[in-house]
């Protein structure tokens, strides 16, 4: 065979392979939809940066979307998924009518439609309204971040809020350094490292930005002090030291869902604290409430304590929770063989690093890293108030019967951290494990949720409460 002809044939097949075969091999996920099953909205779960193929068993007239797409034939569309977590929409129209069918792509999120889901809550005697155990039915539609929010997600969405240089404190210097090594508008890896050192205020601000990006009403409204700044901060300090709720109530007239939180941002502000108001008509992104987080952490599992139970080994816990071992805290006399074997692979790293998300097993709801890696910000509701950690008023004067105390030296906070972090002891991490917001409230990571349509309904069917 002529050598030039052979080269031509090989080159021809390489081109055909590259143009017509490789693109299909790169398609990570394929959805075959039945037109009759399409409702007003159809939800598909996808990962950021992947390429998906959507086919419908009927000829499509138009695919309307802002996404990067390619029409493959009269019923199939190839879609390049965006690099940031969120919801992207495709409106589909067929030839025989003008009605549009909405396909929602949940990027990096789980779509959970609960219908009388039976959720077990293990006893919690630290809450002011303590209980031994309870079973609750939950109905509602939720979007939940599959992974903790990552450093890339934070730096990309809050880019303009993060300074390039800062000498104020370690927290601000740390985030300035993270921005320096980041690239604006770069692709966020599915397994990027989890964001930590996030304050409650920053998590709420990020949630609002996620809502605004998708045309949703923000869930949180930030109310800044109007009075003299020096007097305002002095009063807050006085309240914290005296733990005087009456003085606190006269200073802030709370009604509905309002929270008093530290104003910890990427730069230092003169104002120390602000009020956060909740828009209960919004179904935008928000932090999970305490009971919601516990429900999501269980993942449908009726086990008590944690996914690995009371008596499993460190090796079993590391299937679900990214943890490390501090060599200085090891009790060598009580180690079993499996722990000794795993120690070399789980040394604690220095610094404030976390680790990549989504590398371990998910729970029953398909959620990753609910335990270990980073502790997650969770907001209290009235019935979740811990005996010595209040900081929220939900019913105005009706909530005058508990004492106001600090949950950290420099903050009064209406929240806690759940799930444990990479440095937590696996023996003590459980569904009811909590950690207060220490380090000026900047020690946590987080994930966001949406209750679509605000349709969640909780019905308690069994409770052994302590009187």
CSV table of C-alpha atoms in Angstrom, one decimal:
chain,number,residue,atom,x,y,z
A,1,UNK,CA,0.0,0.0,0.0
A,2,UNK,CA,1.2,3.5,-0.9
A,3,UNK,CA,2.7,5.1,2.2
A,4,UNK,CA,1.1,8.5,1.6
A,5,UNK,CA,-2.2,6.9,1.0
A,6,UNK,CA,-1.9,5.0,4.3
A,7,UNK,CA,-1.1,8.2,6.2
A,8,UNK,CA,-4.1,9.8,4.5
A,9,UNK,CA,-6.4,7.0,5.6
A,10,UNK,CA,-5.1,7.1,9.2
A,11,UNK,CA,-5.5,10.8,9.4
A,12,UNK,CA,-9.0,10.6,8.0
A,13,UNK,CA,-10.1,8.1,10.6
A,14,UNK,CA,-8.4,10.2,13.4
A,15,UNK,CA,-10.4,13.2,12.3
A,16,UNK,CA,-13.6,11.2,12.2
A,17,UNK,CA,-12.9,9.7,15.6
A,18,UNK,CA,-12.1,13.1,17.1
A,19,UNK,CA,-15.2,14.8,15.6
A,20,UNK,CA,-17.8,12.2,15.9
A,21,UNK,CA,-16.7,9.6,18.6
A,22,UNK,CA,-14.6,11.5,21.2
A,23,UNK,CA,-17.4,14.0,22.0
A,24,UNK,CA,-19.7,11.1,22.9
A,25,UNK,CA,-17.1,9.4,25.0
A,26,UNK,CA,-16.7,12.7,26.9
A,27,UNK,CA,-20.4,12.8,27.8
A,28,UNK,CA,-20.5,11.9,31.5
A,29,UNK,CA,-24.2,11.4,31.9
A,30,UNK,CA,-27.1,10.6,29.6
A,31,UNK,CA,-30.8,11.3,30.4
A,32,UNK,CA,-33.5,9.7,28.4
A,33,UNK,CA,-36.8,11.4,29.2
A,34,UNK,CA,-40.4,10.4,28.4
A,35,UNK,CA,-42.4,13.4,27.3
A,36,UNK,CA,-45.5,12.1,29.1
A,37,UNK,CA,-43.6,12.1,32.4
A,38,UNK,CA,-42.5,15.7,32.0
A,39,UNK,CA,-44.3,18.0,34.5
A,40,UNK,CA,-44.3,21.7,34.7
A,41,UNK,CA,-40.8,21.2,36.2
A,42,UNK,CA,-38.4,18.3,35.9
A,43,UNK,CA,-35.3,18.1,38.0
A,44,UNK,CA,-32.0,16.4,36.9
A,45,UNK,CA,-28.9,16.1,39.1
A,46,UNK,CA,-25.6,16.9,37.4
A,47,UNK,CA,-22.0,17.8,38.4
A,48,UNK,CA,-20.2,21.0,37.6
A,49,UNK,CA,-18.0,21.0,34.4
A,50,UNK,CA,-19.4,17.7,33.1
A,51,UNK,CA,-21.0,17.2,29.7
A,52,UNK,CA,-24.5,15.7,29.6
A,53,UNK,CA,-26.8,14.5,26.9
A,54,UNK,CA,-30.6,15.0,27.3
A,55,UNK,CA,-32.9,13.1,24.9
A,56,UNK,CA,-36.7,13.1,24.8
A,57,UNK,CA,-38.8,10.5,23.0
A,58,UNK,CA,-40.5,13.2,20.9
A,59,UNK,CA,-39.3,15.7,18.4
A,60,UNK,CA,-38.3,19.0,20.0
A,61,UNK,CA,-39.0,22.4,18.4
A,62,UNK,CA,-36.8,24.6,20.6
A,63,UNK,CA,-34.4,24.2,23.5
A,64,UNK,CA,-34.2,27.6,25.2
A,65,UNK,CA,-31.3,28.1,27.6
A,66,UNK,CA,-28.3,30.3,28.4
A,67,UNK,CA,-26.0,27.3,28.7
A,68,UNK,CA,-23.4,26.2,26.2
A,69,UNK,CA,-25.3,23.5,24.2
A,70,UNK,CA,-25.2,21.6,20.9
A,71,UNK,CA,-28.3,20.1,19.2
A,72,UNK,CA,-27.4,16.5,18.3
A,73,UNK,CA,-30.6,15.6,16.5
A,74,UNK,CA,-34.3,16.5,16.5
A,75,UNK,CA,-34.7,15.1,20.1
A,76,UNK,CA,-31.3,15.3,21.8
A,77,UNK,CA,-29.2,18.1,23.2
A,78,UNK,CA,-25.6,18.1,24.5
A,79,UNK,CA,-25.1,20.4,27.4
A,80,UNK,CA,-21.9,21.7,29.0
A,81,UNK,CA,-22.6,22.1,32.7
A,82,UNK,CA,-21.4,25.4,34.4
A,83,UNK,CA,-18.5,25.5,36.8
A,84,UNK,CA,-20.4,26.9,39.8
A,85,UNK,CA,-23.0,25.2,42.0
A,86,UNK,CA,-26.6,26.2,41.4
A,87,UNK,CA,-29.6,25.6,39.2
A,88,UNK,CA,-29.6,26.1,35.4
A,89,UNK,CA,-32.8,25.9,33.4
A,90,UNK,CA,-33.7,24.6,29.9
A,91,UNK,CA,-37.2,25.4,28.5
A,92,UNK,CA,-38.4,22.8,26.0
A,93,UNK,CA,-41.1,23.3,23.4
A,94,UNK,CA,-42.6,20.7,21.1
A,95,UNK,CA,-44.2,21.1,17.7
A,96,UNK,CA,-47.7,20.3,18.6
A,97,UNK,CA,-48.2,23.1,21.3
A,98,UNK,CA,-46.7,26.3,22.6
A,99,UNK,CA,-46.4,25.2,26.2
A,100,UNK,CA,-42.9,25.2,27.6
A,101,UNK,CA,-41.6,22.3,29.8
A,102,UNK,CA,-38.9,23.4,32.3
A,103,UNK,CA,-36.0,21.1,32.9
A,104,UNK,CA,-34.0,22.2,35.9
A,105,UNK,CA,-30.4,21.1,36.2
A,106,UNK,CA,-29.3,20.9,39.9
A,107,UNK,CA,-25.5,21.4,39.7
A,108,UNK,CA,-23.7,19.8,42.6
A,109,UNK,CA,-27.0,19.4,44.5
A,110,UNK,CA,-29.4,16.7,45.5
A,111,UNK,CA,-33.1,17.1,44.8
A,112,UNK,CA,-35.0,15.5,47.7
A,113,UNK,CA,-38.8,15.2,47.6
A,114,UNK,CA,-39.9,13.9,51.0
A,115,UNK,CA,-43.3,12.5,51.3
A,116,UNK,CA,-44.0,11.5,54.9
A,117,UNK,CA,-40.3,10.7,55.4
A,118,UNK,CA,-39.9,9.1,58.9
A,119,UNK,CA,-37.0,10.8,60.7
A,120,UNK,CA,-35.6,9.6,64.0
A,121,UNK,CA,-34.1,12.0,66.4
A,122,UNK,CA,-31.9,10.5,69.1
A,123,UNK,CA,-32.2,11.9,72.6
A,124,UNK,CA,-30.7,15.3,73.2
A,125,UNK,CA,-30.6,16.4,76.8
A,126,UNK,CA,-28.6,19.6,76.2
A,127,UNK,CA,-31.5,21.4,74.5
A,128,UNK,CA,-33.5,23.7,76.8
A,129,UNK,CA,-36.6,21.7,75.8
A,130,UNK,CA,-34.8,18.4,76.2
A,131,UNK,CA,-36.1,15.1,74.9
A,132,UNK,CA,-35.1,11.4,75.0
A,133,UNK,CA,-36.1,10.5,71.5
A,134,UNK,CA,-38.6,11.5,68.9
A,135,UNK,CA,-39.9,10.4,65.5
A,136,UNK,CA,-41.1,13.0,63.0
A,137,UNK,CA,-42.7,12.8,59.6
A,138,UNK,CA,-41.4,15.3,57.1
A,139,UNK,CA,-43.0,16.3,53.8
A,140,UNK,CA,-41.3,18.9,51.6
A,141,UNK,CA,-39.1,19.5,48.6
A,142,UNK,CA,-35.5,20.4,49.2
A,143,UNK,CA,-32.4,21.2,47.2
A,144,UNK,CA,-29.3,20.4,49.2
A,145,UNK,CA,-25.6,21.0,48.4
A,146,UNK,CA,-24.1,17.5,48.0
A,147,UNK,CA,-20.8,18.8,49.4
A,148,UNK,CA,-19.6,21.5,51.8
A,149,UNK,CA,-19.1,24.8,49.9
A,150,UNK,CA,-15.6,24.9,48.5
A,151,UNK,CA,-12.8,27.5,48.6
A,152,UNK,CA,-13.2,28.0,44.8
A,153,UNK,CA,-17.0,28.6,45.2
A,154,UNK,CA,-16.3,31.3,47.9
A,155,UNK,CA,-13.5,33.1,46.0
A,156,UNK,CA,-15.3,33.2,42.7
A,157,UNK,CA,-18.7,34.5,44.0
A,158,UNK,CA,-17.2,36.8,46.7
A,159,UNK,CA,-14.1,37.8,44.7
A,160,UNK,CA,-14.6,41.6,45.0
A,161,UNK,CA,-15.2,41.3,48.8
A,162,UNK,CA,-11.8,39.6,49.4
A,163,UNK,CA,-8.8,41.9,49.6
A,164,UNK,CA,-5.6,41.0,47.9
A,165,UNK,CA,-3.6,42.2,50.9
A,166,UNK,CA,-4.4,42.5,54.6
A,167,UNK,CA,-2.5,42.8,57.8
A,168,UNK,CA,-5.4,43.0,60.2
A,169,UNK,CA,-5.4,39.4,61.5
A,170,UNK,CA,-4.7,35.8,60.6
A,171,UNK,CA,-8.2,35.3,59.2
A,172,UNK,CA,-8.1,38.2,56.7
A,173,UNK,CA,-4.5,37.4,55.8
A,174,UNK,CA,-5.5,33.8,55.2
A,175,UNK,CA,-8.3,34.7,52.8
A,176,UNK,CA,-6.1,37.3,51.0
A,177,UNK,CA,-3.6,34.5,50.4
A,178,UNK,CA,-6.3,32.1,49.1
A,179,UNK,CA,-7.4,34.8,46.6
A,180,UNK,CA,-3.8,35.4,45.5
A,181,UNK,CA,-3.4,31.7,44.4
A,182,UNK,CA,-6.9,31.7,42.8
A,183,UNK,CA,-7.7,32.6,39.2
A,184,UNK,CA,-10.7,34.8,38.4
A,185,UNK,CA,-13.5,32.9,36.5
A,186,UNK,CA,-11.6,29.6,36.6
A,187,UNK,CA,-13.4,26.3,36.6
A,188,UNK,CA,-14.2,25.0,40.1
A,189,UNK,CA,-13.2,21.4,40.5
A,190,UNK,CA,-15.8,19.0,41.7
A,191,UNK,CA,-13.4,17.9,44.4
A,192,UNK,CA,-12.0,21.3,45.4
A,193,UNK,CA,-11.1,21.8,49.1
A,194,UNK,CA,-13.8,22.6,51.5
A,195,UNK,CA,-14.0,26.2,52.7
A,196,UNK,CA,-13.3,26.7,56.3
A,197,UNK,CA,-12.7,29.8,58.5
A,198,UNK,CA,-16.1,31.1,57.4
A,199,UNK,CA,-18.2,33.3,59.7
A,200,UNK,CA,-21.9,33.0,60.1
A,201,UNK,CA,-22.3,36.4,58.4
A,202,UNK,CA,-20.2,35.3,55.4
A,203,UNK,CA,-22.2,32.1,55.0
A,204,UNK,CA,-25.5,34.1,55.1
A,205,UNK,CA,-24.1,36.6,52.6
A,206,UNK,CA,-23.0,33.9,50.2
A,207,UNK,CA,-26.5,32.3,50.5
A,208,UNK,CA,-28.0,35.6,49.4
A,209,UNK,CA,-25.7,35.9,46.4
A,210,UNK,CA,-26.6,32.4,45.3
A,211,UNK,CA,-30.3,33.3,45.5
A,212,UNK,CA,-29.8,36.6,43.6
A,213,UNK,CA,-27.9,34.8,40.8
A,214,UNK,CA,-30.9,32.6,40.2
A,215,UNK,CA,-33.5,35.3,40.5
A,216,UNK,CA,-34.7,34.2,43.9
A,217,UNK,CA,-35.6,36.5,46.8
A,218,UNK,CA,-32.8,36.6,49.3
A,219,UNK,CA,-33.6,34.8,52.6
A,220,UNK,CA,-31.5,37.1,54.9
A,221,UNK,CA,-31.7,40.8,55.4
A,222,UNK,CA,-28.9,42.5,57.2
A,223,UNK,CA,-29.8,45.4,59.5
A,224,UNK,CA,-26.9,47.7,60.5
A,225,UNK,CA,-26.9,49.9,63.6
A,226,UNK,CA,-28.3,53.4,63.3
A,227,UNK,CA,-27.2,54.7,66.6
A,228,UNK,CA,-23.9,56.0,67.6
A,229,UNK,CA,-21.3,53.3,66.8
A,230,UNK,CA,-19.3,53.7,70.0
A,231,UNK,CA,-22.4,53.5,72.2
A,232,UNK,CA,-23.7,50.6,70.2
A,233,UNK,CA,-20.6,48.5,70.6
A,234,UNK,CA,-20.2,49.5,74.2
A,235,UNK,CA,-23.8,48.4,74.9
A,236,UNK,CA,-23.1,45.1,73.2
A,237,UNK,CA,-20.0,44.5,75.3
A,238,UNK,CA,-22.0,45.4,78.4
A,239,UNK,CA,-24.8,43.0,77.5
A,240,UNK,CA,-22.3,40.1,76.9
A,241,UNK,CA,-20.5,40.7,80.2
A,242,UNK,CA,-23.7,41.1,82.3
A,243,UNK,CA,-25.7,38.4,80.5
A,244,UNK,CA,-28.7,40.6,81.2
A,245,UNK,CA,-31.6,39.6,78.9
A,246,UNK,CA,-33.8,42.5,80.0
A,247,UNK,CA,-31.2,45.0,78.9
A,248,UNK,CA,-30.7,43.0,75.7
A,249,UNK,CA,-34.5,43.1,75.0
A,250,UNK,CA,-34.7,46.8,75.6
A,251,UNK,CA,-31.8,47.4,73.3
A,252,UNK,CA,-33.2,45.3,70.4
A,253,UNK,CA,-36.9,44.9,69.9
A,254,UNK,CA,-37.1,41.4,68.4
A,255,UNK,CA,-40.2,40.0,66.7
A,256,UNK,CA,-40.4,37.2,64.3
A,257,UNK,CA,-37.2,35.5,63.2
A,258,UNK,CA,-34.3,37.9,63.9
A,259,UNK,CA,-30.8,37.1,65.0
A,260,UNK,CA,-28.0,39.1,66.6
A,261,UNK,CA,-24.7,38.0,65.0
A,262,UNK,CA,-21.1,39.1,64.8
A,263,UNK,CA,-20.2,41.2,61.8
A,264,UNK,CA,-17.1,39.2,60.8
A,265,UNK,CA,-16.2,39.8,57.1
A,266,UNK,CA,-13.1,39.5,54.9
A,267,UNK,CA,-12.1,43.0,56.1
A,268,UNK,CA,-12.4,44.6,59.5
A,269,UNK,CA,-15.5,46.8,60.1
A,270,UNK,CA,-16.0,49.3,62.9
A,271,UNK,CA,-19.4,47.8,63.6
A,272,UNK,CA,-19.0,44.6,65.8
A,273,UNK,CA,-22.5,43.1,65.3
A,274,UNK,CA,-25.6,43.4,63.2
A,275,UNK,CA,-29.1,42.1,63.2
A,276,UNK,CA,-30.3,39.5,60.7
A,277,UNK,CA,-33.9,39.4,59.7
A,278,UNK,CA,-35.5,36.4,58.0
A,279,UNK,CA,-37.8,36.7,55.0
A,280,UNK,CA,-40.1,33.8,55.6
A,281,UNK,CA,-41.7,34.3,52.1
A,282,UNK,CA,-38.4,33.5,50.4
A,283,UNK,CA,-37.6,30.0,49.2
A,284,UNK,CA,-34.0,31.1,48.4
A,285,UNK,CA,-30.8,29.5,49.6
A,286,UNK,CA,-30.1,29.5,53.3
A,287,UNK,CA,-28.3,27.6,56.0
A,288,UNK,CA,-30.1,24.5,57.4
A,289,UNK,CA,-31.9,24.8,60.6
A,290,UNK,CA,-30.8,22.4,63.4
A,291,UNK,CA,-33.4,19.8,62.9
A,292,UNK,CA,-33.0,19.9,59.1
A,293,UNK,CA,-29.3,19.3,59.3
A,294,UNK,CA,-29.8,16.3,61.7
A,295,UNK,CA,-32.4,14.9,59.3
A,296,UNK,CA,-30.1,15.3,56.3
A,297,UNK,CA,-27.1,13.8,58.2
A,298,UNK,CA,-29.1,10.7,59.1
A,299,UNK,CA,-29.8,10.2,55.4
A,300,UNK,CA,-32.7,7.9,56.1
A,301,UNK,CA,-30.6,5.9,58.5
A,302,UNK,CA,-32.3,4.9,61.8
A,303,UNK,CA,-29.1,4.2,63.5
A,304,UNK,CA,-28.3,6.1,66.6
A,305,UNK,CA,-25.1,8.0,67.2
A,306,UNK,CA,-23.6,8.1,63.7
A,307,UNK,CA,-23.4,6.2,60.4
A,308,UNK,CA,-20.8,4.0,61.9
A,309,UNK,CA,-22.5,3.5,65.2
A,310,UNK,CA,-21.1,3.4,68.7
A,311,UNK,CA,-18.8,0.4,68.5
A,312,UNK,CA,-17.2,0.5,65.1
A,313,UNK,CA,-13.6,1.2,64.4
A,314,UNK,CA,-11.7,4.3,63.2
A,315,UNK,CA,-11.3,2.5,59.9
A,316,UNK,CA,-15.1,2.2,59.6
A,317,UNK,CA,-15.6,5.9,60.4
A,318,UNK,CA,-13.1,7.0,57.8
A,319,UNK,CA,-15.3,5.5,55.1
A,320,UNK,CA,-17.7,8.4,55.7
A,321,UNK,CA,-15.8,11.1,57.6
A,322,UNK,CA,-12.5,12.7,56.5
A,323,UNK,CA,-10.6,12.7,59.8
A,324,UNK,CA,-7.0,12.9,60.9
A,325,UNK,CA,-5.1,11.7,64.0
A,326,UNK,CA,-3.1,14.1,66.1
A,327,UNK,CA,0.0,12.1,67.1
A,328,UNK,CA,0.3,14.0,70.3
A,329,UNK,CA,-3.1,12.9,71.5
A,330,UNK,CA,-2.9,9.2,70.8
A,331,UNK,CA,-3.6,6.8,73.7
A,332,UNK,CA,-1.3,4.0,72.6
A,333,UNK,CA,-2.4,1.6,75.2
A,334,UNK,CA,-6.0,1.6,73.9
A,335,UNK,CA,-5.4,1.4,70.2
A,336,UNK,CA,-6.7,-1.6,68.3
A,337,UNK,CA,-4.9,-3.1,65.3
A,338,UNK,CA,-6.9,-1.3,62.6
A,339,UNK,CA,-6.2,2.1,64.1
A,340,UNK,CA,-2.5,1.3,64.3
A,341,UNK,CA,-2.6,0.4,60.6
A,342,UNK,CA,-4.4,3.6,59.6
A,343,UNK,CA,-2.4,6.0,61.6
A,344,UNK,CA,0.3,6.6,58.9
A,345,UNK,CA,-2.4,7.6,56.4
A,346,UNK,CA,-4.2,10.0,58.7
A,347,UNK,CA,-1.7,12.3,60.3
A,348,UNK,CA,-3.0,15.8,61.0
A,349,UNK,CA,-1.7,18.4,58.6
A,350,UNK,CA,-0.4,21.7,59.8
A,351,UNK,CA,-2.0,25.0,59.1
A,352,UNK,CA,-5.6,25.8,58.3
A,353,UNK,CA,-6.1,23.4,55.4
A,354,UNK,CA,-9.2,21.2,55.1
A,355,UNK,CA,-9.3,18.8,52.2
A,356,UNK,CA,-11.1,17.8,49.0
A,357,UNK,CA,-14.9,17.2,49.1
A,358,UNK,CA,-16.7,14.2,47.9
A,359,UNK,CA,-14.0,11.6,48.1
A,360,UNK,CA,-15.6,9.3,50.7
A,361,UNK,CA,-18.9,7.4,50.8
A,362,UNK,CA,-22.2,9.4,50.7
A,363,UNK,CA,-25.0,8.9,53.1
A,364,UNK,CA,-28.4,7.5,52.2
A,365,UNK,CA,-29.5,10.8,50.7
A,366,UNK,CA,-26.4,11.0,48.5
A,367,UNK,CA,-24.8,13.8,50.6
A,368,UNK,CA,-21.1,13.7,51.2
A,369,UNK,CA,-18.9,14.8,54.1
A,370,UNK,CA,-21.7,15.4,56.6
A,371,UNK,CA,-19.2,14.2,59.2
A,372,UNK,CA,-15.5,15.2,59.4
A,373,UNK,CA,-13.6,17.5,57.0
A,374,UNK,CA,-15.2,20.8,58.2
A,375,UNK,CA,-17.7,21.7,60.9
A,376,UNK,CA,-20.9,23.2,59.4
A,377,UNK,CA,-22.8,26.3,60.4
A,378,UNK,CA,-26.3,25.4,61.5
A,379,UNK,CA,-28.9,27.9,62.8
A,380,UNK,CA,-31.0,27.4,65.9
A,381,UNK,CA,-34.8,27.7,66.0
A,382,UNK,CA,-36.6,28.4,69.3
A,383,UNK,CA,-37.1,24.8,70.3
A,384,UNK,CA,-33.4,24.0,69.6
A,385,UNK,CA,-31.9,26.5,72.0
A,386,UNK,CA,-29.2,24.8,74.1
A,387,UNK,CA,-29.3,25.2,77.9
A,388,UNK,CA,-26.3,27.5,78.0
A,389,UNK,CA,-26.1,28.8,74.5
A,390,UNK,CA,-29.0,31.0,73.5
A,391,UNK,CA,-28.7,34.1,71.3
A,392,UNK,CA,-31.8,34.2,69.3
A,393,UNK,CA,-35.3,35.5,70.0
A,394,UNK,CA,-38.1,34.2,67.8
A,395,UNK,CA,-41.3,35.3,69.6
A,396,UNK,CA,-40.5,38.7,71.1
A,397,UNK,CA,-41.5,39.0,74.7
A,398,UNK,CA,-42.6,35.4,75.0
A,399,UNK,CA,-38.9,34.4,74.9
A,400,UNK,CA,-37.9,36.2,78.1
A,401,UNK,CA,-37.6,33.1,80.2
A,402,UNK,CA,-34.1,32.0,79.4
A,403,UNK,CA,-30.7,33.5,80.2
A,404,UNK,CA,-28.5,35.2,77.6
A,405,UNK,CA,-24.9,33.8,77.7
A,406,UNK,CA,-22.0,34.0,75.3
A,407,UNK,CA,-21.3,31.1,73.0
A,408,UNK,CA,-17.8,32.5,72.5
A,409,UNK,CA,-15.6,35.1,74.1
A,410,UNK,CA,-16.1,37.6,71.3
A,411,UNK,CA,-19.6,36.8,70.0
A,412,UNK,CA,-23.2,36.2,70.8
A,413,UNK,CA,-24.4,33.7,68.2
A,414,UNK,CA,-27.7,32.0,67.3
A,415,UNK,CA,-26.0,29.0,65.8
A,416,UNK,CA,-23.6,26.1,66.4
A,417,UNK,CA,-21.3,23.9,64.3
A,418,UNK,CA,-22.4,20.4,63.4
A,419,UNK,CA,-20.7,17.2,62.1
A,420,UNK,CA,-17.2,17.6,63.4
A,421,UNK,CA,-14.1,18.6,61.5
A,422,UNK,CA,-11.0,17.0,60.3
A,423,UNK,CA,-9.4,17.3,63.8
A,424,UNK,CA,-12.4,15.9,65.6
A,425,UNK,CA,-12.2,12.6,67.6
A,426,UNK,CA,-14.3,10.0,65.7
A,427,UNK,CA,-15.5,8.5,69.0
A,428,UNK,CA,-17.4,11.6,69.9
A,429,UNK,CA,-18.9,12.7,66.5
A,430,UNK,CA,-22.6,11.9,66.4
A,431,UNK,CA,-25.8,13.2,65.0
A,432,UNK,CA,-26.3,15.4,68.1
A,433,UNK,CA,-22.7,16.4,68.4
A,434,UNK,CA,-22.3,20.2,68.5
A,435,UNK,CA,-19.4,22.7,68.7
A,436,UNK,CA,-19.9,26.3,69.6
A,437,UNK,CA,-18.7,29.1,67.2
A,438,UNK,CA,-15.3,29.8,68.7
A,439,UNK,CA,-12.5,31.8,67.2
A,440,UNK,CA,-14.7,34.9,66.6
A,441,UNK,CA,-17.2,32.7,64.9
A,442,UNK,CA,-14.9,32.0,62.0
A,443,UNK,CA,-14.1,28.4,62.4
A,444,UNK,CA,-16.8,26.7,60.3
A,445,UNK,CA,-17.6,25.5,56.9
A,446,UNK,CA,-21.2,25.1,55.6
A,447,UNK,CA,-23.5,23.8,52.9
A,448,UNK,CA,-26.8,25.5,51.7
A,449,UNK,CA,-30.3,24.2,51.2
A,450,UNK,CA,-33.5,25.4,49.6
A,451,UNK,CA,-37.0,24.4,50.6
A,452,UNK,CA,-38.7,24.9,47.3
A,453,UNK,CA,-42.0,26.6,47.6
A,454,UNK,CA,-41.6,26.8,51.4
A,455,UNK,CA,-43.7,23.6,51.5
A,456,UNK,CA,-42.0,21.7,54.3
A,457,UNK,CA,-44.3,20.2,56.9
A,458,UNK,CA,-43.0,18.6,60.1
A,459,UNK,CA,-45.3,16.3,62.1
A,460,UNK,CA,-44.1,14.9,65.4
A,461,UNK,CA,-45.5,11.4,65.9
A,462,UNK,CA,-43.6,10.2,69.0
A,463,UNK,CA,-41.7,12.0,71.7
A,464,UNK,CA,-40.4,11.2,75.1
A,465,UNK,CA,-39.8,14.7,76.4
A,466,UNK,CA,-38.4,15.5,79.8
A,467,UNK,CA,-40.8,17.6,81.9
